[in-house]
XYZ file of C-alpha atoms in Angstrom:
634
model
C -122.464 158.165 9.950
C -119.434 159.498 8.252
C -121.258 162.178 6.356
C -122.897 163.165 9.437
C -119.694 163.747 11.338
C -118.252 165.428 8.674
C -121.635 167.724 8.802
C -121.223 168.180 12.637
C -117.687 169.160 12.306
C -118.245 171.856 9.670
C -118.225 174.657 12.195
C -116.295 175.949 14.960
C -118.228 174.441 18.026
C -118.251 171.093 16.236
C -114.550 171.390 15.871
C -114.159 171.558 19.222
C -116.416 168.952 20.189
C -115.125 166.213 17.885
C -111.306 167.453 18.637
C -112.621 166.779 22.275
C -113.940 163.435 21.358
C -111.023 162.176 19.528
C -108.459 163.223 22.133
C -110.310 161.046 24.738
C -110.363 158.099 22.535
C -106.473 158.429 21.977
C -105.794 158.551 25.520
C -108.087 155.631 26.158
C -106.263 154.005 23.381
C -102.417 154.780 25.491
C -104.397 153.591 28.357
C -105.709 150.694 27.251
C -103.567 149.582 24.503
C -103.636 149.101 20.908
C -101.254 147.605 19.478
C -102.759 145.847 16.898
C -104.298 148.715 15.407
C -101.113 151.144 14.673
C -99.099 147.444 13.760
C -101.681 145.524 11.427
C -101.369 141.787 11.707
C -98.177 141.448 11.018
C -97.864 138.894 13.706
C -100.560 137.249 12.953
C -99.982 134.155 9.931
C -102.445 133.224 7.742
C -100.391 130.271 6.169
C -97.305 128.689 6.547
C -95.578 126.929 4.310
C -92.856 125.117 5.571
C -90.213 127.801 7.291
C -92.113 130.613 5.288
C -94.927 132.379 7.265
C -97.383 134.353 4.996
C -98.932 136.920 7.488
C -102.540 138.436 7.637
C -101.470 141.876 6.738
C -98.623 140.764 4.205
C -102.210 138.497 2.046
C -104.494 141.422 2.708
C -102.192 143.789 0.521
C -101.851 140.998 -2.531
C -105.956 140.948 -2.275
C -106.159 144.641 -2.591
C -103.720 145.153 -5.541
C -104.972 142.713 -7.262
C -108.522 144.123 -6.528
C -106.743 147.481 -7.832
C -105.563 145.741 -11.239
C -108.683 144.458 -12.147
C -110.082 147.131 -11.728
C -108.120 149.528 -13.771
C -108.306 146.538 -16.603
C -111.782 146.808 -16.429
C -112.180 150.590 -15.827
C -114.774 150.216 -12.315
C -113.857 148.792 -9.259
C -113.981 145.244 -8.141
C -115.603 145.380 -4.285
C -114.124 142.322 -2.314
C -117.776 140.607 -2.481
C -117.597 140.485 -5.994
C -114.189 138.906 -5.795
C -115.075 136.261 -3.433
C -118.128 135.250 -5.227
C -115.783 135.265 -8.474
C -113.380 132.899 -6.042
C -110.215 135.183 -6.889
C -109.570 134.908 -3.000
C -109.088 130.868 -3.362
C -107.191 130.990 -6.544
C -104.865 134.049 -4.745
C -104.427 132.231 -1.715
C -103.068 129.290 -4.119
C -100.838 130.889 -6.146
C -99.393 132.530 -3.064
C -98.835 129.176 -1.600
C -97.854 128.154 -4.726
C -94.984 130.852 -4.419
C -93.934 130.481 -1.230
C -93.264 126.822 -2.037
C -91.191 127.342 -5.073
C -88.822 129.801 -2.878
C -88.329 126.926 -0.189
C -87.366 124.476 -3.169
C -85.201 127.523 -4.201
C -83.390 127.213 -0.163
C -83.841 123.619 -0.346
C -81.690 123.624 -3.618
C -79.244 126.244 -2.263
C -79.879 128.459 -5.402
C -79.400 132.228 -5.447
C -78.917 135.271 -7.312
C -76.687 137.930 -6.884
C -77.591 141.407 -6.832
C -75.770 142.683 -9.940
C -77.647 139.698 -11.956
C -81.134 141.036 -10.720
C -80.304 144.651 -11.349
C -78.893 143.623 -14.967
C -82.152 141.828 -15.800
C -83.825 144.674 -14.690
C -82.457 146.857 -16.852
C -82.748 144.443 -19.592
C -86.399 144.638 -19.862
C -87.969 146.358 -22.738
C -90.919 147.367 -20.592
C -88.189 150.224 -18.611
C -86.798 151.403 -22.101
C -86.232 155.337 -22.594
C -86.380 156.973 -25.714
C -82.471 156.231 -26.906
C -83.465 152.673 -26.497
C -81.742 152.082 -23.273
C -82.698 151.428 -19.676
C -84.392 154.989 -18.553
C -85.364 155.387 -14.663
C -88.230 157.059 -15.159
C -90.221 154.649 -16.285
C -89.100 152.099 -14.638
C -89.986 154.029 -11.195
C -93.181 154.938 -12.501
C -94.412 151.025 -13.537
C -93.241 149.528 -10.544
C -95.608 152.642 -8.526
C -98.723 151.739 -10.858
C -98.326 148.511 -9.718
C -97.997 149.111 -6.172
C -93.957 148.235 -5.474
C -91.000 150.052 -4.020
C -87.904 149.718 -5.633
C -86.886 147.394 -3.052
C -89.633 145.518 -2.811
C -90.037 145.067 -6.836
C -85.887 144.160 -6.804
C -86.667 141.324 -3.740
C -89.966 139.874 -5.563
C -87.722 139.901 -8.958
C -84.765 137.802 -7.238
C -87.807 135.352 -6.386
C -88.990 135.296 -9.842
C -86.181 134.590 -11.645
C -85.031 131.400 -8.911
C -88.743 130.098 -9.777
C -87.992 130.450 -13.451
C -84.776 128.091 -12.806
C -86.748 125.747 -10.970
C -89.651 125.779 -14.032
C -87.062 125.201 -16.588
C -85.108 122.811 -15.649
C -88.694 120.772 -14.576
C -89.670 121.320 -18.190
C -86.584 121.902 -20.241
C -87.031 119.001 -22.162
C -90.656 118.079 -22.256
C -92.274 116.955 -25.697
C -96.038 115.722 -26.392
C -96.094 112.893 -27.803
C -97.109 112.016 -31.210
C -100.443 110.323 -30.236
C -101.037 113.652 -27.775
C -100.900 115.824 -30.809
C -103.284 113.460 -33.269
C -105.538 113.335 -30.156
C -105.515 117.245 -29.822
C -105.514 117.735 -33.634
C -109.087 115.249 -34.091
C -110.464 117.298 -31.117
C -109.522 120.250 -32.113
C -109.624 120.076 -36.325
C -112.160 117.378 -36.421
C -115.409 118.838 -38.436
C -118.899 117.309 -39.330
C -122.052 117.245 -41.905
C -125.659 116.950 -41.270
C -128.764 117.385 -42.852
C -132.025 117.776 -40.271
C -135.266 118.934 -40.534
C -136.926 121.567 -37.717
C -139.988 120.682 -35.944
C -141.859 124.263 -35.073
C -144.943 124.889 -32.727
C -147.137 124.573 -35.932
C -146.863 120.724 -35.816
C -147.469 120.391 -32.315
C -151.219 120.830 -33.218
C -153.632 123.220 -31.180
C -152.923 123.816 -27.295
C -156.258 124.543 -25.457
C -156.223 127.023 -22.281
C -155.132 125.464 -19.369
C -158.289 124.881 -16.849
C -157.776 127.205 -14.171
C -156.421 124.557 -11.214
C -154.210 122.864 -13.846
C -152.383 126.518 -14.372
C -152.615 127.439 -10.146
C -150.604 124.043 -9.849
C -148.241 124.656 -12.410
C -147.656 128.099 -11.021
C -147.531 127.114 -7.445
C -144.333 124.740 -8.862
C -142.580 127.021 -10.415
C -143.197 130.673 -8.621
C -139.442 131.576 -8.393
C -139.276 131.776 -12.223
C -142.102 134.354 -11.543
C -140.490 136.342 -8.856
C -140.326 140.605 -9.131
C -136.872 141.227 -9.196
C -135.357 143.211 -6.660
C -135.402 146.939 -8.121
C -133.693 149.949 -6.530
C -133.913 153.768 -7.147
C -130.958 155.491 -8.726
C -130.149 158.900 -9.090
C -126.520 160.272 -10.479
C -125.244 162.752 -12.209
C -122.153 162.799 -15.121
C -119.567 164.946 -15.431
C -117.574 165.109 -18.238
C -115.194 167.583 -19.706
C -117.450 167.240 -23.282
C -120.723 167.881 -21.291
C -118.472 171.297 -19.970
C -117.460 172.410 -22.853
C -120.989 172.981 -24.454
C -121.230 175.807 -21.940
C -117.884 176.885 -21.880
C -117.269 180.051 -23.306
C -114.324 180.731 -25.661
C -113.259 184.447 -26.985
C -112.346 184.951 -30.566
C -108.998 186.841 -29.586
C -108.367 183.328 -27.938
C -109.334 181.468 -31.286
C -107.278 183.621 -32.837
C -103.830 183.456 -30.774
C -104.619 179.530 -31.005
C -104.562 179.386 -34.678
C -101.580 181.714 -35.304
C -99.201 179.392 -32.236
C -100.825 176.339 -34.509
C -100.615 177.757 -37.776
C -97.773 175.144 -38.405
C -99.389 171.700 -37.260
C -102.598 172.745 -39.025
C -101.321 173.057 -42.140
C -100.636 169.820 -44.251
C -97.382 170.322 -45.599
C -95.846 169.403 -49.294
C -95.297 165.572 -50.111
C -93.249 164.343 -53.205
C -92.619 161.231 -54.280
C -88.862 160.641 -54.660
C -86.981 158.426 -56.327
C -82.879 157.608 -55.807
C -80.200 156.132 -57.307
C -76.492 156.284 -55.804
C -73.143 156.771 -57.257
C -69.098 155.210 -55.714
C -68.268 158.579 -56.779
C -69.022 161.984 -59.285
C -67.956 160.575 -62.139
C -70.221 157.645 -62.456
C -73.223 159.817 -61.419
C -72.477 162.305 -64.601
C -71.715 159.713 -66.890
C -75.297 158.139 -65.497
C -77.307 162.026 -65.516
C -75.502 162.238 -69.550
C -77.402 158.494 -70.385
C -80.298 160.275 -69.083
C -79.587 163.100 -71.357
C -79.063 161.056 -74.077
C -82.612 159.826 -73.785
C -82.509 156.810 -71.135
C -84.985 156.752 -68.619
C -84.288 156.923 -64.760
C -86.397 153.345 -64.688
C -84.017 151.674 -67.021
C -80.979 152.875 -65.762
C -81.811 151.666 -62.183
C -82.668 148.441 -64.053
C -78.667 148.139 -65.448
C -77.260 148.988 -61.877
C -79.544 146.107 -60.864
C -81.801 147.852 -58.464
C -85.363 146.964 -58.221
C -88.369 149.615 -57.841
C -88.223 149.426 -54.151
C -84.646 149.816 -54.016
C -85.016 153.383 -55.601
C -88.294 154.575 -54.025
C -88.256 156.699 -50.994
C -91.996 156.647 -50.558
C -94.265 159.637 -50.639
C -92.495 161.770 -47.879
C -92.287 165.421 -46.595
C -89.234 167.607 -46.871
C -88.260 167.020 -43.246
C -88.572 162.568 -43.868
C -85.286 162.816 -46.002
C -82.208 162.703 -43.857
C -79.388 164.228 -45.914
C -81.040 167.651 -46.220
C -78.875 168.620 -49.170
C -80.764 166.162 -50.860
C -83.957 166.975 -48.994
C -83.225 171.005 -51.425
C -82.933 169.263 -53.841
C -85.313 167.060 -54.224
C -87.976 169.342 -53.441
C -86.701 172.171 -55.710
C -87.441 169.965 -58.466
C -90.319 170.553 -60.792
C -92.290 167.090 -61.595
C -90.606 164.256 -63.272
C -87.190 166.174 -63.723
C -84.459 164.258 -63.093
C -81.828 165.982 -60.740
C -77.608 166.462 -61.444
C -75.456 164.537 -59.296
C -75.633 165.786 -55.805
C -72.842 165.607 -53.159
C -74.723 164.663 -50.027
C -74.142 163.303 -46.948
C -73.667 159.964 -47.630
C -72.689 160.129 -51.148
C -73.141 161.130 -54.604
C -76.660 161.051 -55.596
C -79.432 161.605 -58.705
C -83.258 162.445 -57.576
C -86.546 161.787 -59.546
C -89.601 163.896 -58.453
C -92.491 161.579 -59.819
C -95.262 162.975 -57.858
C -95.973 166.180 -56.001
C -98.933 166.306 -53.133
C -99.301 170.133 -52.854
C -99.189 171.775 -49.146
C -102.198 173.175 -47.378
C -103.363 175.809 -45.019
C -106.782 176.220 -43.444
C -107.883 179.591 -43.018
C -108.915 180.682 -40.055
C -112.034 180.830 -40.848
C -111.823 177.150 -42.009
C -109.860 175.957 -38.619
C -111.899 178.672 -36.047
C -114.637 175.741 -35.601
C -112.298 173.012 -34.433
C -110.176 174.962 -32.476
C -112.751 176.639 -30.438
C -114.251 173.207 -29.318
C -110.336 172.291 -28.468
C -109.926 174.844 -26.234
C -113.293 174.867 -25.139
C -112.825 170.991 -23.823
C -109.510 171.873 -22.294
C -110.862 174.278 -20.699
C -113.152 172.236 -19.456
C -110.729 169.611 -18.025
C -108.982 172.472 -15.974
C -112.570 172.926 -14.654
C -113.512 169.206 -13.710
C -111.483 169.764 -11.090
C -113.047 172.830 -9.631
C -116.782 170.952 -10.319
C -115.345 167.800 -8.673
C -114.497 169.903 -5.363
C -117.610 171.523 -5.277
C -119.424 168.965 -5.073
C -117.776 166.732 -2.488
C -118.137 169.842 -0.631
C -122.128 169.474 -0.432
C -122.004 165.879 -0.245
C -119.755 166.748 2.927
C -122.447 168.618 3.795
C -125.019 166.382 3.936
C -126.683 167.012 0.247
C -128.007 164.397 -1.928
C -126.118 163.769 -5.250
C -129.349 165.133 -6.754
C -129.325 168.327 -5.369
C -125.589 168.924 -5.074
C -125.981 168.924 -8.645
C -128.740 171.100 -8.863
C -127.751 173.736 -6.670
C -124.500 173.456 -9.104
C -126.842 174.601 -12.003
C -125.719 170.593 -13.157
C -128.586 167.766 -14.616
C -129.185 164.760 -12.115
C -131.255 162.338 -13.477
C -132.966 159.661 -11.860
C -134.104 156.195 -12.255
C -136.946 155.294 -10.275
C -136.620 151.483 -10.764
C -134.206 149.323 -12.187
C -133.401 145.597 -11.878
C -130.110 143.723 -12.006
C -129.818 143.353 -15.567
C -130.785 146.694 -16.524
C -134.612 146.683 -17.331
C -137.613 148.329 -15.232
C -140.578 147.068 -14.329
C -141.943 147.294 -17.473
C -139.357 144.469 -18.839
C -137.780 146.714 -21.084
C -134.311 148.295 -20.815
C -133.463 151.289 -18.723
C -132.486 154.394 -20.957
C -130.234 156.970 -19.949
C -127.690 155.324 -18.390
C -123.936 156.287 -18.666
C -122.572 154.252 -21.616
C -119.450 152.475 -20.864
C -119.712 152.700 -16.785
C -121.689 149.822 -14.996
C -123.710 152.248 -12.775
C -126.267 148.955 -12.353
C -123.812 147.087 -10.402
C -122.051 149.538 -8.669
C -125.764 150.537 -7.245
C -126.268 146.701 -6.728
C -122.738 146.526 -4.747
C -124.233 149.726 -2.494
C -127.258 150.685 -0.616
C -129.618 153.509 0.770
C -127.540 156.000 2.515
C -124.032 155.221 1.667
C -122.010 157.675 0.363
C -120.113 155.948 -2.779
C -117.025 157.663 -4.028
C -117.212 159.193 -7.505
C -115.891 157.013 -9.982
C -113.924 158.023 -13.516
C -115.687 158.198 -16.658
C -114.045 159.418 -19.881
C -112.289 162.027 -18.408
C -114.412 163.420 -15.795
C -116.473 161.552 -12.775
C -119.942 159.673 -12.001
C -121.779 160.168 -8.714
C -124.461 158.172 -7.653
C -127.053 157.624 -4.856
C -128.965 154.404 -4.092
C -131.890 156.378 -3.200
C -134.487 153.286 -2.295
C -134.772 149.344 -2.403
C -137.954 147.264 -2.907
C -136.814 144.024 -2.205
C -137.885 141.159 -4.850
C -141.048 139.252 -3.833
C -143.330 136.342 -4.704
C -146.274 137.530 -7.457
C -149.172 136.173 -6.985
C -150.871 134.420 -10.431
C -153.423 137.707 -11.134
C -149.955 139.553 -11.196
C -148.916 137.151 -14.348
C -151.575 135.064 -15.521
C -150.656 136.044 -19.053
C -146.769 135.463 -18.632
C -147.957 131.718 -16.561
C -150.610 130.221 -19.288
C -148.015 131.923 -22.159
C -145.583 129.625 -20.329
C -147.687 126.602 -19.963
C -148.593 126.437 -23.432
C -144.931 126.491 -24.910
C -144.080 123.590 -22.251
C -146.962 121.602 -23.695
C -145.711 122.571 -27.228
C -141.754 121.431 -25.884
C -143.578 118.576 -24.560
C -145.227 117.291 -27.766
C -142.574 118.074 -30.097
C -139.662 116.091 -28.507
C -142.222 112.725 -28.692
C -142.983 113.925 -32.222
C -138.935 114.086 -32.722
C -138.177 110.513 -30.841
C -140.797 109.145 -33.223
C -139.484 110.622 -36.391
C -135.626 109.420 -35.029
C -137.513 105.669 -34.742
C -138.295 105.777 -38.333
C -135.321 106.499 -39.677
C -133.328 104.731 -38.217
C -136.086 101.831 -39.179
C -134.660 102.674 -42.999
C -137.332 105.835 -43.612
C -136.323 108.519 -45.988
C -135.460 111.899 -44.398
C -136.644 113.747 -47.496
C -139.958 111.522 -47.997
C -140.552 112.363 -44.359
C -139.636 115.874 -44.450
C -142.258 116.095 -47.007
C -145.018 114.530 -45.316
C -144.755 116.790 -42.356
C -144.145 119.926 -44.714
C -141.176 120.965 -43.503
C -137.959 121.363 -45.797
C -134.482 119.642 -45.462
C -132.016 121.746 -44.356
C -127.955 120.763 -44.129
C -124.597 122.514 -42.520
C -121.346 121.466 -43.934
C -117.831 121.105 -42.415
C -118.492 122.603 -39.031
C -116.087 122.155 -35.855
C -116.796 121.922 -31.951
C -117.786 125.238 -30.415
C -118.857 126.391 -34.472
C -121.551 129.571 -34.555
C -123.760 127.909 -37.813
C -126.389 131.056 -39.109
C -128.939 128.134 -39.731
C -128.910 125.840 -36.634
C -128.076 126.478 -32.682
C -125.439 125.712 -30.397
C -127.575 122.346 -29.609
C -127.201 120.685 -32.640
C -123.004 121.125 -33.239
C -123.011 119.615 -29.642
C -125.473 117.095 -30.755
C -123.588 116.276 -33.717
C -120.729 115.551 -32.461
C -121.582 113.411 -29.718
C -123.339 111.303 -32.882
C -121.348 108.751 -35.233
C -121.391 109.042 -38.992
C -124.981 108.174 -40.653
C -126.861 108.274 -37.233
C -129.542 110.045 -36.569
C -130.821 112.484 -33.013
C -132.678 115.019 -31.844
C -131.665 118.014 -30.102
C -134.000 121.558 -29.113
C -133.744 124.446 -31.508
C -133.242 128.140 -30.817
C -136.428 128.379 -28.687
C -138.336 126.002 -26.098
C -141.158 125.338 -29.365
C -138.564 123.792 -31.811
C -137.389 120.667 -32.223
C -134.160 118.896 -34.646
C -133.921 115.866 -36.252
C -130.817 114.907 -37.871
C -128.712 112.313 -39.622
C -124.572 113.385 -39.979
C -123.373 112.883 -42.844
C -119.655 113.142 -43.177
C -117.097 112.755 -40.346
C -113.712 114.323 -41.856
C -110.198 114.768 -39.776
C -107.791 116.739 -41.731
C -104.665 115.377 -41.308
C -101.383 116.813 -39.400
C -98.715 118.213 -41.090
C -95.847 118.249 -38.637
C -94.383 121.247 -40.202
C -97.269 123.407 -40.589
C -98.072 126.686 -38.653
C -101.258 124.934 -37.038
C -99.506 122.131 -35.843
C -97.044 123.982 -34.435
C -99.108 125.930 -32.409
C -101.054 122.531 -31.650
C -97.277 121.598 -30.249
C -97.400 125.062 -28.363
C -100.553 124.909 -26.531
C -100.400 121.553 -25.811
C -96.541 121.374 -24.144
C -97.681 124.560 -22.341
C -100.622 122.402 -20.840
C -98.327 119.255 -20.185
C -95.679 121.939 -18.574
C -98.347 123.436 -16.266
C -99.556 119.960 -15.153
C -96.042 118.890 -14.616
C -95.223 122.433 -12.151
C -98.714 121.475 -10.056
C -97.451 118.158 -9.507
C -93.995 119.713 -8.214
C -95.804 122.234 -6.392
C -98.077 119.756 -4.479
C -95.223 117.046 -3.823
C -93.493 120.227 -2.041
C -96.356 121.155 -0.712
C -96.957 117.688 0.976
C -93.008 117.442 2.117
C -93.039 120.504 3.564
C -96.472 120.874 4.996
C -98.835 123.715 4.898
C -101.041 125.017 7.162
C -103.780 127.700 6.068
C -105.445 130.031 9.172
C -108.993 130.099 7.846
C -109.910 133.121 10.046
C -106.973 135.027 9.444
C -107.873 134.108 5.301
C -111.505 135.202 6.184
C -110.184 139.329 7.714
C -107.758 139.617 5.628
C -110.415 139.306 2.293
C -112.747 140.773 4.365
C -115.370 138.321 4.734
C -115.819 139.013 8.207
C -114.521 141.924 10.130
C -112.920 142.420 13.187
């Protein structure tokens, strides 16, 4: 609809007629009234908690930057479906509660903050540091505007911070876990296991005979969702990035040129030297030291009777311009290698200087930087232009084009993906190819449909348009459609079937006293072992299964568990149950300590939170929560 006024409108009668149209609607909207429209819902509470009413409008905003901030964290957009499904709207709504009840403790408790201790933490953070270290306004305005605040705003929301940080540590000042917490955390956390097993494949499962035809109807007629086409949809975009530009963008050689002689310094690689220092109180110790050196004593050894060590004397491999006292920056680099320098009056004192290494200098021809420099300016070039391309095309999009043949009449490559599924494949069942690495076209087309007009999105430096061109639903197949994939199916269930009896029997006999190596070789199969292994471990030779397995098993018993695949099966025995034990002062139990007072701390705050809660009463407007995250509309 949009498009299409914005297509009726691109001439001078439509103009007129929409300017027509809209001035009646305004004058209806005098006439009639709209308040709510021009003034949100600011009147209109979604919860209150105790005194403190959180409004409609005031919620909607905190849902929409935080929308924003995942988003930029995960470079695409979050749509407010995908957040609701995610339940970020519940947990928001709670820690906004949450909030609101920790500021009428803060009233309750009569604590407050003056304005010239909010402003001084302010400037205290390290995040709104300038270059000399101190607090600079620039950044400072422009991190608050990333994030969505006014000064104001971000100074009001900081006073409320910093009372809820006095009510949080004075609830958890003190709070220790206890000893038995930490040996509890430490065996969960530390404890690791043995086992030895044996795996079951399809091959001792014995032969699996086709199905008979009404055995493998039933068993499809069971199970058709697991058989279901996928929903597929019909993508077309195109990519526009300032690398893509710049293979067409032309660049002259007197440009190249001008380039490399403005660069000339930057490109080259200038002289390093490796310098060593000693320092003098005053001249005359630093000629009696140079006449030692004279006398045959090495710079080494005489560093060795002032007492410094190697590092002490070693300024590193460094360019002229890395040595602060340029007098001994001259002099220093005047030196051929491994001469030994006269006393030098610098800046800071009397000095000798040891050149023991010399990295010559470079500079690239042009012939040897032309290459490099003509892509630079070739792909800044093209940046300048993205914005030109980017213009262009909204323009025919405005007017009604597709994305494919905005791009086309832009002399630009759509391309276009006749079917694709949710997770990327085509009907086929193999993965889609062409698609925009590092931009989840798939479910931004998911979170859109035929006919709307999706705004271009950022990709590494430059933009992604897309179309949802067409949608063929996901249906039912019927079992011609996938005989193959049903009976393929059928047979491994039989196999799954078989082998878990087999693997119940084999547990029976050894825990009846059998040998798990004379059994191991009476099936065929080899014994196979993983060592030391914790909860949650990744083992090369065994699945997830069997370290959950294991660990749900005591020392010298035996289970079963699946393997990697629905035609495996594991039997095993653990063999050693070991819990290192807790050294107090260690850096592992220390961060044991951490996480685990950080847990008691949080626990302790929710219990706060709810008993004000419960004093104070809240009240949550479920409609009002329902517009404002825009699960229904007005």
């Amino acid at each position: 609809m949009l498009r299409g006024m914005r297509k009726a409108s691109s001439n001078w009668l439509g103009k007129s007629i929409m300017a027509a149209v809209l001035g009646v609607l305004i004058i209806s909207f005098g006439v009639w009234g709209i308040a709510d429209i021009f003034k949100g819902f600011g009147r209109a509470t979604l919860a209150k908690v105790g005194h403190t009413e959180i409004s409609t409008e005031q919620f909607r905003q905190l849902f929409t930057e935080k929308l924003q901030q995942i988003g930029r964290q995960f470079g695409r957009p979050l749509t407010g479906e995908q957040a609701r499904a995610f339940g970020l709207d519940r947990q928001l709504l709670q820690q906004t509660v949450s909030e609101a009840a920790l500021d009428e403790a803060a009233r309750r408790m009569g604590l407050a903050q003056s304005d010239a201790d909010v402003i001084r933490s302010i400037q205290q953070d390290p995040n709104f540091r300038g270059p000399s270290g101190t607090f600079d306004p620039a950044p400072f305005n422009q991190l608050i505007r990333q994030f969505g605040y006014s000064e104001p705003r971000y100074i009001a929301e900081q006073r409320r911070v910093t009372l809820r940080r006095e009510i949080v540590g004075s609830l958890n000042g003190d709070l220790k876990p206890a000893a038995v917490q930490l040996d509890a955390l430490n065996r969960f956390q530390n404890e690791q296991r043995s086992v030895e097993f044996v795996r079951l494949g399809a091959a001792l499962a014995g032969p699996v005979e086709a199905p008979a035809p009404e055995a493998l109807a039933t068993y499809f007629d069971e199970r058709k969702s697991l058989f279901r086409a996928p929903e597929y949809r019909k993508v077309a975009f195109v990519v526009v990035t300032p690398e893509d530009l710049a293979k067409t963008t032309q660049v002259s050689d007197e440009d190249v040129k001008k380039a490399y002689d403005e660069r000339l310094a930057t490109l080259s690689t200038p002289e390093k030297r490796q310098v060593l220092q000693i320092g003098f109180a005053n001249l005359d110790d630093a000629k009696a030291a140079r006449e030692k050196i004279a006398a045959g004593t090495s710079f080494e050894d005489l560093a060795k009777e002032r007492k410094l060590s190697a590092a002490d004397i070693d300024l590193g491999v460094v360019v002229k311009s890395a040595i602060l006292d340029p007098v001994l920056a001259d002099t220093a680099f005047a030196l051929g290698l491994n001469d030994v320098s006269q006393p030098v009056q610098g800046q800071f004192g009397v000095s000798i200087v040891k050149v023991t290494k010399i990295e010559p200098g470079t500079t690239p021809s042009y012939a040897e930087a032309a290459p490099k420099l003509k892509s630079e300016l070739a792909q800044a070039k093209a940046r300048t232009a993205i914005s030109d391309v980017y213009n262009k095309i909204e323009d025919e999009r405005g007017g009604g084009a597709t994305i494919a043949d905005a791009a086309q009449k832009l002399g630009l490559t759509p391309v276009t993906i006749d079917a694709v599924d949710r997770s990327g494949r085509g009907p086929n069942g193999q993965p889609v190819s062409g698609l925009p690495q590092g931009f989840d076209l798939i479910t931004a087309a998911f979170a859109s449909n035929v006919n709307v007009e999706n705004d271009p999105q950022q990709y590494k430096g430059g933009f992604v348009w897309f179309d949802v061109v067409d949608v063929v639903p996901s249906r039912e197949r019927s079992l011609e459609e996938v005989k193959d994939q049903v009976e393929t199916r059928w047979k491994d269930d039989q196999i799954s079937m078989r082998l878990r009896d087999k693997a119940k029997e084999l547990q029976s006999k050894l825990e009846g006293g059998a040998s798990l190596a004379d059994t191991a070789g009476s099936l065929g199969v080899k014994v196979e072992s993983a060592s030391a292994f914790k909860r949650g471990a990744n083992l090369d030779n065994a699945p997830q299964y069997l370290v959950t397995a294991a660990f749900r098993t005591p020392k010298d018993g035996y289970g079963t568990t699946p393997g990697a695949n629905g035609t495996e099966f594991l039997v095993f025995r653990v063999t050693d149950v070991t819990v290192p034990p807790l050294d107090p002062a260690s850096a592992d139990a220390k961060k044991l300590e951490e996480n685990l007072q950080r847990a008691l701390s949080d626990e302790q705050l929710n219990q706060f939170i709810a008993k004000q809660e419960a004093d104070i009463g809240v009240t949550i407007n479920e409609a009002a929560f329902a517009t404002a995250t825009g699960a229904v509309t007005n």
